[in-house]
């Protein structure tokens, strides 16, 4: 299976509690990190792939901090395809590549895409980026992105897959915090977002 997520922001203490940007009601980063790991692994199996669309963690730019993040990422099931976000410096990504312990199947635990990736699933094209794109008029094409956390662009084809994203509220059943999204959930989000934009409620 292939899954999608973004903006895990491991170790980002400034996001804890209530705020207007990305409220995370956890007592400390250890609890937040553990919650994301548990909910991730509840869904993702060892042989799955997860596209992590940037902003993996918020730590100082030094190897000891990178090692802390690596220790968290090593607990996540599946192969991670990491697309660089604005908080992911290249030294950090190089550290992960150098210290990749691999998966039991002999595959690398990490793959990397500096700007983005284009894949096809269920006759749809998925442009995978950290920053949202303006695609113009398209058919059967989605831009999955992160970066804007609490905000949902008023364009059905732009789908924020970040763990704080409001698009997750469009799903018929609540997805636990930190859970990567499957392709069928992306399609449900698109259909419901498209319908909501076509028929906005009037107060």
Coordinates of C-alpha atoms in Angstrom, one line a residue:
X1 CA 0.0 0.0 0.0
X2 CA 1.0 3.6 -0.6
X3 CA 0.2 6.3 2.0
X4 CA 0.7 10.1 2.3
X5 CA 1.4 12.5 5.1
X6 CA 3.2 15.8 5.8
X7 CA 4.3 18.1 8.6
X8 CA 5.0 15.6 11.3
X9 CA 7.2 18.3 13.0
X10 CA 8.7 15.8 15.5
X11 CA 10.3 17.6 18.5
X12 CA 8.6 20.9 17.7
X13 CA 7.8 22.1 21.2
X14 CA 6.4 25.5 20.1
X15 CA 3.4 23.7 18.5
X16 CA 2.3 22.2 21.8
X17 CA -0.9 23.4 23.3
X18 CA -3.5 25.7 21.6
X19 CA -2.4 28.0 18.9
X20 CA -3.8 29.4 15.7
X21 CA -1.3 27.6 13.4
X22 CA -1.1 24.0 14.4
X23 CA -2.5 23.2 17.8
X24 CA -1.2 20.0 19.3
X25 CA -2.7 19.3 22.7
X26 CA 0.1 17.2 24.2
X27 CA 2.0 17.8 27.5
X28 CA 5.4 17.4 25.8
X29 CA 7.1 16.5 22.6
X30 CA 7.8 12.9 23.8
X31 CA 4.0 12.3 24.1
X32 CA 3.4 13.9 20.7
X33 CA 6.1 11.9 19.0
X34 CA 4.9 8.6 20.6
X35 CA 1.3 9.3 19.5
X36 CA 2.3 9.9 15.9
X37 CA 4.4 6.7 15.9
X38 CA 1.6 4.6 17.4
X39 CA -1.1 5.9 15.1
X40 CA 1.2 5.6 12.0
X41 CA 2.2 2.0 12.8
X42 CA -1.5 1.1 13.5
X43 CA -2.1 1.6 9.8
X44 CA 1.2 1.2 8.0
X45 CA 2.8 -2.2 7.5
X46 CA 6.4 -3.1 7.1
X47 CA 6.2 -3.5 3.3
X48 CA 4.2 -0.3 2.7
X49 CA 5.5 3.0 1.3
X50 CA 4.7 6.4 2.9
X51 CA 5.3 9.7 1.1
X52 CA 6.3 12.2 3.8
X53 CA 5.9 15.6 2.2
X54 CA 8.3 17.6 4.2
X55 CA 8.8 19.2 7.6
X56 CA 9.8 16.0 9.2
X57 CA 11.1 17.5 12.5
X58 CA 12.2 20.7 14.2
X59 CA 15.6 20.3 15.7
X60 CA 19.0 22.2 15.8
X61 CA 21.2 21.8 12.8
X62 CA 23.7 19.4 14.4
X63 CA 24.4 15.6 14.2
X64 CA 23.3 14.9 17.8
X65 CA 19.8 16.4 17.1
X66 CA 19.7 14.5 13.7
X67 CA 20.4 11.3 15.7
X68 CA 17.4 11.9 17.9
X69 CA 15.1 12.3 14.9
X70 CA 16.6 9.2 13.2
X71 CA 15.8 7.2 16.4
X72 CA 12.1 8.3 16.0
X73 CA 11.9 7.6 12.3
X74 CA 13.5 4.2 12.7
X75 CA 10.3 3.3 14.7
X76 CA 8.0 4.1 11.8
X77 CA 6.8 1.2 9.7
X78 CA 7.3 1.2 5.9
X79 CA 9.6 2.8 3.5
X80 CA 9.6 6.6 3.8
X81 CA 9.9 8.7 0.6
X82 CA 10.8 12.1 2.0
X83 CA 10.2 15.3 0.0
X84 CA 12.1 18.2 1.4
X85 CA 10.2 20.8 3.3
X86 CA 11.3 24.3 4.4
X87 CA 12.3 23.0 7.8
X88 CA 14.3 20.0 6.4
X89 CA 17.9 21.1 5.7
X90 CA 20.0 19.0 3.4
X91 CA 22.5 18.2 6.1
X92 CA 19.7 16.4 8.0
X93 CA 18.6 14.5 4.9
X94 CA 22.2 13.5 4.1
X95 CA 22.5 12.2 7.7
X96 CA 19.4 10.0 7.3
X97 CA 20.8 8.6 4.0
X98 CA 24.2 7.9 5.6
X99 CA 22.7 6.2 8.7
X100 CA 19.9 4.3 7.0
X101 CA 19.8 0.9 8.7
X102 CA 17.4 -0.4 6.0
X103 CA 14.4 -2.6 6.2
X104 CA 14.1 -6.3 6.8
X105 CA 13.4 -6.9 3.1
X106 CA 16.7 -5.4 2.2
X107 CA 15.3 -2.1 0.9
X108 CA 16.4 1.3 2.1
X109 CA 14.3 2.8 4.9
X110 CA 14.5 6.2 3.2
X111 CA 14.3 7.6 -0.3
X112 CA 14.4 11.3 -1.1
X113 CA 12.9 13.7 -3.6
X114 CA 14.3 17.3 -3.3
X115 CA 11.4 19.2 -4.8
X116 CA 8.6 16.7 -5.5
X117 CA 7.4 13.6 -7.2
X118 CA 4.8 12.6 -9.8
X119 CA 3.1 9.2 -9.4
X120 CA 0.0 7.5 -10.8
X121 CA -2.6 5.7 -8.7
X122 CA -6.1 4.5 -9.9
X123 CA -5.9 6.5 -13.1
X124 CA -5.1 9.7 -11.3
X125 CA -1.9 11.7 -11.3
X126 CA -0.5 12.8 -8.0
X127 CA 1.9 15.7 -7.8
X128 CA 3.5 15.4 -4.5
X129 CA 5.1 18.5 -3.1
X130 CA 5.7 20.3 0.2
X131 CA 4.4 23.6 -0.9
X132 CA 0.9 23.7 -2.6
X133 CA 0.9 24.2 -6.4
X134 CA -1.5 26.1 -8.6
X135 CA -2.2 23.5 -11.2
X136 CA -4.8 25.4 -13.3
X137 CA -7.5 23.5 -15.1
X138 CA -6.8 19.8 -14.7
X139 CA -8.6 16.4 -14.9
X140 CA -7.8 13.4 -12.7
X141 CA -4.9 15.2 -11.2
X142 CA -4.3 16.1 -7.6
X143 CA -1.6 18.1 -5.8
X144 CA -1.0 16.5 -2.5
X145 CA 1.0 18.9 -0.2
X146 CA 1.6 20.1 3.3
X147 CA 3.1 23.3 4.6
X148 CA 0.0 25.3 5.4
X149 CA -1.1 23.2 8.4
X150 CA -4.5 24.5 9.5
X151 CA -5.5 26.0 6.1
X152 CA -7.4 24.4 3.2
X153 CA -7.0 25.9 -0.2
X154 CA -10.4 26.6 -1.9
X155 CA -9.3 24.3 -4.8
X156 CA -10.6 20.7 -4.8
X157 CA -7.5 19.3 -6.5
X158 CA -5.2 20.8 -3.9
X159 CA -5.3 18.4 -0.9
X160 CA -3.4 19.1 2.3
X161 CA -2.3 15.8 3.7
X162 CA -0.5 17.2 6.7
X163 CA -1.3 15.7 10.1
X164 CA -2.9 19.0 11.1
X165 CA -4.9 19.5 7.9
X166 CA -8.6 20.4 7.9
X167 CA -9.2 18.2 4.9
X168 CA -9.0 15.2 7.3
X169 CA -12.3 16.4 8.8
X170 CA -14.0 15.7 5.4
X171 CA -13.5 11.9 5.9
X172 CA -16.6 10.0 7.1
X173 CA -14.7 8.5 10.0
X174 CA -12.1 10.3 12.2
X175 CA -8.5 9.4 11.4
X176 CA -6.3 9.4 14.5
X177 CA -3.7 12.1 14.8
X178 CA -0.5 11.3 12.8
X179 CA -2.1 8.6 10.6
X180 CA -1.0 8.7 7.0
X181 CA -3.8 8.8 4.4
X182 CA -4.5 6.1 1.8
X183 CA -5.4 6.8 -1.9
X184 CA -9.0 5.9 -1.4
X185 CA -9.2 8.5 1.4
X186 CA -7.6 11.1 -0.9
X187 CA -10.4 10.4 -3.4
X188 CA -13.1 10.8 -0.8
X189 CA -11.6 14.1 0.4
X190 CA -11.5 15.4 -3.2
X191 CA -15.2 14.4 -3.9
X192 CA -16.4 16.0 -0.6
X193 CA -14.2 19.1 -1.0
X194 CA -15.4 19.5 -4.6
X195 CA -19.0 19.2 -3.5
X196 CA -18.6 21.7 -0.7
X197 CA -17.0 24.2 -3.0
X198 CA -19.7 23.9 -5.5
X199 CA -22.4 24.3 -2.9
X200 CA -21.1 26.6 -0.2
X201 CA -23.4 27.0 2.8
X202 CA -25.1 30.3 3.3
X203 CA -25.5 31.7 6.9

